[in-house]
PDB file of C-alpha atoms in Angstrom:
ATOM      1  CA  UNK A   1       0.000   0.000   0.000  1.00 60.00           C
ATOM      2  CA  UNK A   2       2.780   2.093   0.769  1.00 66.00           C
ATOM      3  CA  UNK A   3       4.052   1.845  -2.763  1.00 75.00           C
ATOM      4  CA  UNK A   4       1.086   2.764  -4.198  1.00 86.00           C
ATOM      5  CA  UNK A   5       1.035   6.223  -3.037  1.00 92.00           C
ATOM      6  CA  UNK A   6       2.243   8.381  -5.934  1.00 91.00           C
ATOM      7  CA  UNK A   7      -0.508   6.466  -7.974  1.00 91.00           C
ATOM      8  CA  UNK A   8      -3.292   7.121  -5.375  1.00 94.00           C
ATOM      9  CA  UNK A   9      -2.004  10.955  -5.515  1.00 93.00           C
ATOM     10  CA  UNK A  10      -1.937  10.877  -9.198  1.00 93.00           C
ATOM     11  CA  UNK A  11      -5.905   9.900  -9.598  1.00 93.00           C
ATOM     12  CA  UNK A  12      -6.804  12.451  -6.515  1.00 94.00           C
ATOM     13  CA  UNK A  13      -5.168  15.195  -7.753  1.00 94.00           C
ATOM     14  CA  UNK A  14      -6.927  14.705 -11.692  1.00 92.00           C
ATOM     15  CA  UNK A  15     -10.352  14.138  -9.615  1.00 93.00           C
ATOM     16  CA  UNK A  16      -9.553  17.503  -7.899  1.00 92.00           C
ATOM     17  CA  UNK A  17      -8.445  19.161 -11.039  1.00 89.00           C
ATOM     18  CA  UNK A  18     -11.883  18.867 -12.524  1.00 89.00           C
ATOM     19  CA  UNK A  19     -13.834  20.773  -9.482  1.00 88.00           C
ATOM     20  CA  UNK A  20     -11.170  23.601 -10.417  1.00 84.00           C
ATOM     21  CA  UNK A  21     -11.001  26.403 -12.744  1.00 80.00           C
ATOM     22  CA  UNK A  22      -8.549  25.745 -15.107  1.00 76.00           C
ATOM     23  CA  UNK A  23      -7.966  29.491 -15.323  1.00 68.00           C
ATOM     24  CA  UNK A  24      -7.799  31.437 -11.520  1.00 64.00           C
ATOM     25  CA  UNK A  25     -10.441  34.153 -12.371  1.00 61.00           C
ATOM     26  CA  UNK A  26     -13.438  35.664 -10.654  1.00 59.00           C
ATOM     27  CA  UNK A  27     -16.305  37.177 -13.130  1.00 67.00           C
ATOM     28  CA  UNK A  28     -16.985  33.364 -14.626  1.00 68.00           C
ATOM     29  CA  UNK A  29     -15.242  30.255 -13.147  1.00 61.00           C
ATOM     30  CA  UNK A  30     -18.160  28.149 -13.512  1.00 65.00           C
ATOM     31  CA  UNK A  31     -17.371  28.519 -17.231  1.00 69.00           C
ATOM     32  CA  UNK A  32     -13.462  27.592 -16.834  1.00 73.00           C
ATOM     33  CA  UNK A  33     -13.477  24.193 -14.512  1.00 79.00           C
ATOM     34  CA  UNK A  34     -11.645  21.046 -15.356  1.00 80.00           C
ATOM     35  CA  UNK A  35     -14.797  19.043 -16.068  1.00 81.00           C
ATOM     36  CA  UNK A  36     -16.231  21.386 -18.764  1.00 81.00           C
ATOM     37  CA  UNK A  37     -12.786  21.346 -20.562  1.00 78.00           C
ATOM     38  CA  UNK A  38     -12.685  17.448 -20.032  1.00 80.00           C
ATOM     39  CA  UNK A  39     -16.334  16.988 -21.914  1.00 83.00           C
ATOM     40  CA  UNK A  40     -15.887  19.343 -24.975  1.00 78.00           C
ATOM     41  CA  UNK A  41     -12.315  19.250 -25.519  1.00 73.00           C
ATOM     42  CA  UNK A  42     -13.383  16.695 -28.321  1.00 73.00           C
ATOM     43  CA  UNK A  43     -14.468  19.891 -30.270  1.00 74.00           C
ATOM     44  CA  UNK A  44     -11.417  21.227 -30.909  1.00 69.00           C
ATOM     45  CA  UNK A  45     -10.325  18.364 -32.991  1.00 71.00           C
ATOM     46  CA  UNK A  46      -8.455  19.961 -35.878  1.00 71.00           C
ATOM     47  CA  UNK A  47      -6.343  22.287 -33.675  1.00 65.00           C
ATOM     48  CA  UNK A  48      -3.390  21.726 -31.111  1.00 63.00           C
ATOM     49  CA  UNK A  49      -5.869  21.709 -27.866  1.00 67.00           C
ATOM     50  CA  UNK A  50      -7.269  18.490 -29.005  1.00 73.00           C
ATOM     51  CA  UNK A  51      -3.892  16.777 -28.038  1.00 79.00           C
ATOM     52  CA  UNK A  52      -3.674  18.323 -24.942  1.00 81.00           C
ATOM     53  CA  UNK A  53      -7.198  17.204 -24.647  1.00 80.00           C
ATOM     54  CA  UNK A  54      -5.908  13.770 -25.825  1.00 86.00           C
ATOM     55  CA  UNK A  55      -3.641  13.358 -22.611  1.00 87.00           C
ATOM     56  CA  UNK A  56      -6.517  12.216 -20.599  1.00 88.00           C
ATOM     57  CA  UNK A  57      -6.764   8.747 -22.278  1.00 90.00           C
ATOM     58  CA  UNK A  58      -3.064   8.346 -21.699  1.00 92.00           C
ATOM     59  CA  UNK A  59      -3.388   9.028 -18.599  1.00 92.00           C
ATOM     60  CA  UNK A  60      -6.072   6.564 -18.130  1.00 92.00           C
ATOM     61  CA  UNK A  61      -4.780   3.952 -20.294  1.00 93.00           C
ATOM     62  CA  UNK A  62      -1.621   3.877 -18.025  1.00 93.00           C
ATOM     63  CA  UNK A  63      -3.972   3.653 -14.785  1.00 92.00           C
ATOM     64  CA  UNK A  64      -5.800   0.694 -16.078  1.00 93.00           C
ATOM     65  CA  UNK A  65      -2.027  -0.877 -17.288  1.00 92.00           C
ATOM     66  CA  UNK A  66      -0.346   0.263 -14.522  1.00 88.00           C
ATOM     67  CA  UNK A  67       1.187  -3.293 -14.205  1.00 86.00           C
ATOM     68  CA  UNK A  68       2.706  -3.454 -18.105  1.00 88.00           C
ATOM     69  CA  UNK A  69       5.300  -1.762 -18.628  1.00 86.00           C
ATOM     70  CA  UNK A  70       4.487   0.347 -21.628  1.00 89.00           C
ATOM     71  CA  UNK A  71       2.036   2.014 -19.278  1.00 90.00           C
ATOM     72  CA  UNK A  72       5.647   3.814 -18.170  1.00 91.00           C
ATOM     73  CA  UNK A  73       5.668   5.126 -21.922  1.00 92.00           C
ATOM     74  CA  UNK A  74       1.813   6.232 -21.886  1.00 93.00           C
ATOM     75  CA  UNK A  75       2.515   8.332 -18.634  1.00 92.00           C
ATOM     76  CA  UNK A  76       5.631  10.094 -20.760  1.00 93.00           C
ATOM     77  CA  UNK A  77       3.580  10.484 -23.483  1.00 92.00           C
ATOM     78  CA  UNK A  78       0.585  11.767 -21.107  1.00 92.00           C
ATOM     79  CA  UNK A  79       3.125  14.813 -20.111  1.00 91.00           C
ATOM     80  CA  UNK A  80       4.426  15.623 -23.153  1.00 90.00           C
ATOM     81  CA  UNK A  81       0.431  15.703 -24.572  1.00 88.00           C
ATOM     82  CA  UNK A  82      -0.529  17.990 -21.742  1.00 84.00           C
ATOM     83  CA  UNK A  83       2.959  20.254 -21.338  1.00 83.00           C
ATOM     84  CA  UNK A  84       1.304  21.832 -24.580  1.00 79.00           C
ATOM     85  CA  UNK A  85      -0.799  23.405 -23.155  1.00 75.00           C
ATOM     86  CA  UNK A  86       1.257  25.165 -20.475  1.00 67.00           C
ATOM     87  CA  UNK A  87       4.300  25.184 -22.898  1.00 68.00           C
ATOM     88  CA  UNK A  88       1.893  27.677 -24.875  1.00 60.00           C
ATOM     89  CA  UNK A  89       0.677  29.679 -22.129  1.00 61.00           C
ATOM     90  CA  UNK A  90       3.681  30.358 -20.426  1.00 61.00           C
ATOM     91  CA  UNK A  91       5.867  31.444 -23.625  1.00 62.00           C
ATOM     92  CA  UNK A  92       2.750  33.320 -25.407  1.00 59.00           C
ATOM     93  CA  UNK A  93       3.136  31.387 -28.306  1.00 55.00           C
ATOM     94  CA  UNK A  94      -0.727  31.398 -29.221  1.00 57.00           C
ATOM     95  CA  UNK A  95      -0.332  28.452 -31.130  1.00 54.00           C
ATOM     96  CA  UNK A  96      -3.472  27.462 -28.450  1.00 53.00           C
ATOM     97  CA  UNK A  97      -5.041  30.721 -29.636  1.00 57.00           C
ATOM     98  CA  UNK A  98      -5.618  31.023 -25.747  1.00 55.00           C
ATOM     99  CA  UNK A  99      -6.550  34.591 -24.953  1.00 57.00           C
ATOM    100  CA  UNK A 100      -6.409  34.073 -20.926  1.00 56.00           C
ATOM    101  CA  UNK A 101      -2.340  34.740 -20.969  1.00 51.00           C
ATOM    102  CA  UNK A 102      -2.507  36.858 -17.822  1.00 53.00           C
ATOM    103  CA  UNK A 103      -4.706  34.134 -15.596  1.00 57.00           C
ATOM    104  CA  UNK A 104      -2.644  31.976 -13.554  1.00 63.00           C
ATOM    105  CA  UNK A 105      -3.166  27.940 -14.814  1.00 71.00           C
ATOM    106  CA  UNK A 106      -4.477  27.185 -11.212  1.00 77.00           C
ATOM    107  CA  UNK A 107      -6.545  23.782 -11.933  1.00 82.00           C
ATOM    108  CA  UNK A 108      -4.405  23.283 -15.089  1.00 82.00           C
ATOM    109  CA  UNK A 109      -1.313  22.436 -12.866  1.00 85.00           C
ATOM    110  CA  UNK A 110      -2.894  19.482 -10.887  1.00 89.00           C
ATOM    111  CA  UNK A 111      -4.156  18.291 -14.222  1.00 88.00           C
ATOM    112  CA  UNK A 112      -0.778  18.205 -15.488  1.00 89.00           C
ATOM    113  CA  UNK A 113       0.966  17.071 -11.637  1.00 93.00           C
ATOM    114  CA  UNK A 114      -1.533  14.032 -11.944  1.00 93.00           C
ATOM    115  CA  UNK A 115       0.679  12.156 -14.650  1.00 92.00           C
ATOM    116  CA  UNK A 116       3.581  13.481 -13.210  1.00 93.00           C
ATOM    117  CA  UNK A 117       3.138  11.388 -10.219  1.00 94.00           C
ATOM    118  CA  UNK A 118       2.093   8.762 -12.503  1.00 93.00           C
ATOM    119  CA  UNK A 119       5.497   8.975 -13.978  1.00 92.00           C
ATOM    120  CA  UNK A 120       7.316   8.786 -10.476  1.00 92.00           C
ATOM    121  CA  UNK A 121       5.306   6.000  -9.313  1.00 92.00           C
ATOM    122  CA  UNK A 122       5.614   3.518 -12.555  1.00 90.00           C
ATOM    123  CA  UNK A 123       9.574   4.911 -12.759  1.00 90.00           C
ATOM    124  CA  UNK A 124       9.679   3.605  -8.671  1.00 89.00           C
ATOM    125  CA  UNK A 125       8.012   0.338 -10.056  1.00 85.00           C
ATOM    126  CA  UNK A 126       9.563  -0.613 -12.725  1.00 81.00           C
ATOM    127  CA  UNK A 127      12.827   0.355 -12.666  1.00 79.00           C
ATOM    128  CA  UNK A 128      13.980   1.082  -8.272  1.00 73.00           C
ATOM    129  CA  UNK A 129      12.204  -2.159  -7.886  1.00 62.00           C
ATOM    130  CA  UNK A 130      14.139  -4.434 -10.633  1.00 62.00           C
ATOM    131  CA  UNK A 131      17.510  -2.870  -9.674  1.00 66.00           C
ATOM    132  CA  UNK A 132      16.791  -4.651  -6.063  1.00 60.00           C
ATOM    133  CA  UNK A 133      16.186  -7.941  -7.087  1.00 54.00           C
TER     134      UNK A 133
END
């Protein structure tokens, strides 16, 4: 059980990123929370969000595999998928077309510390553990 913190962590802190604005503002957060951008981030197929959008299945595809070991690679690919979107907000790049530069990413950054623990805790697994046997 002990082990199996960083992955317990990992699925609490995506839960609690979809009660949260995404974006820390005040006139409209009901608007901005995780869940909202979780259930129609399908729309923006064509453009760079939908990847971003896209690291939610990674994410849950190395939940569900956490025992495999590709599920290691999924959880790397689940970063890189959602360091997109931050990548673009922090530099300004407006590849995103994002117009919210100035809001702080306050429920963004659990999203994207939820497969970062995921990462630790498979790294932990896989590799810490086999280097002991």
């Amino acid at each position: 059980m002990r082990n199996k913190i960083l992955f317990f962590l990992s699925i609490v802190s995506f839960l609690i990123s979809l009660v949260l604005p995404v974006h820390f503002i005040f006139d409209k957060p009901d608007e901005y929370l995780g869940y909202v951008y979780l259930s129609v981030g399908w729309y923006t197929f064509p453009y760079l969000d939908f990847f971003c959008w896209l690291g939610n299945f990674t994410l849950l595809v190395s939940w569900i595999f956490y025992k495999k070991k590709f599920s290691l690679y999924t959880a790397y690919l689940t970063a890189v998928l959602m360091s997109f979107y931050g990548i673009n907000h922090l530099f300004e790049l407006d590849i995103l077309m994002i117009k919210e530069y100035h809001l702080p990413l306050f429920g963004y950054w659990l999203w994207f510390l939820s497969s970062i623990f995921q990462i630790i805790y498979l790294y932990k697994r896989n590799y810490i553990k086999s280097q002991t046997i």
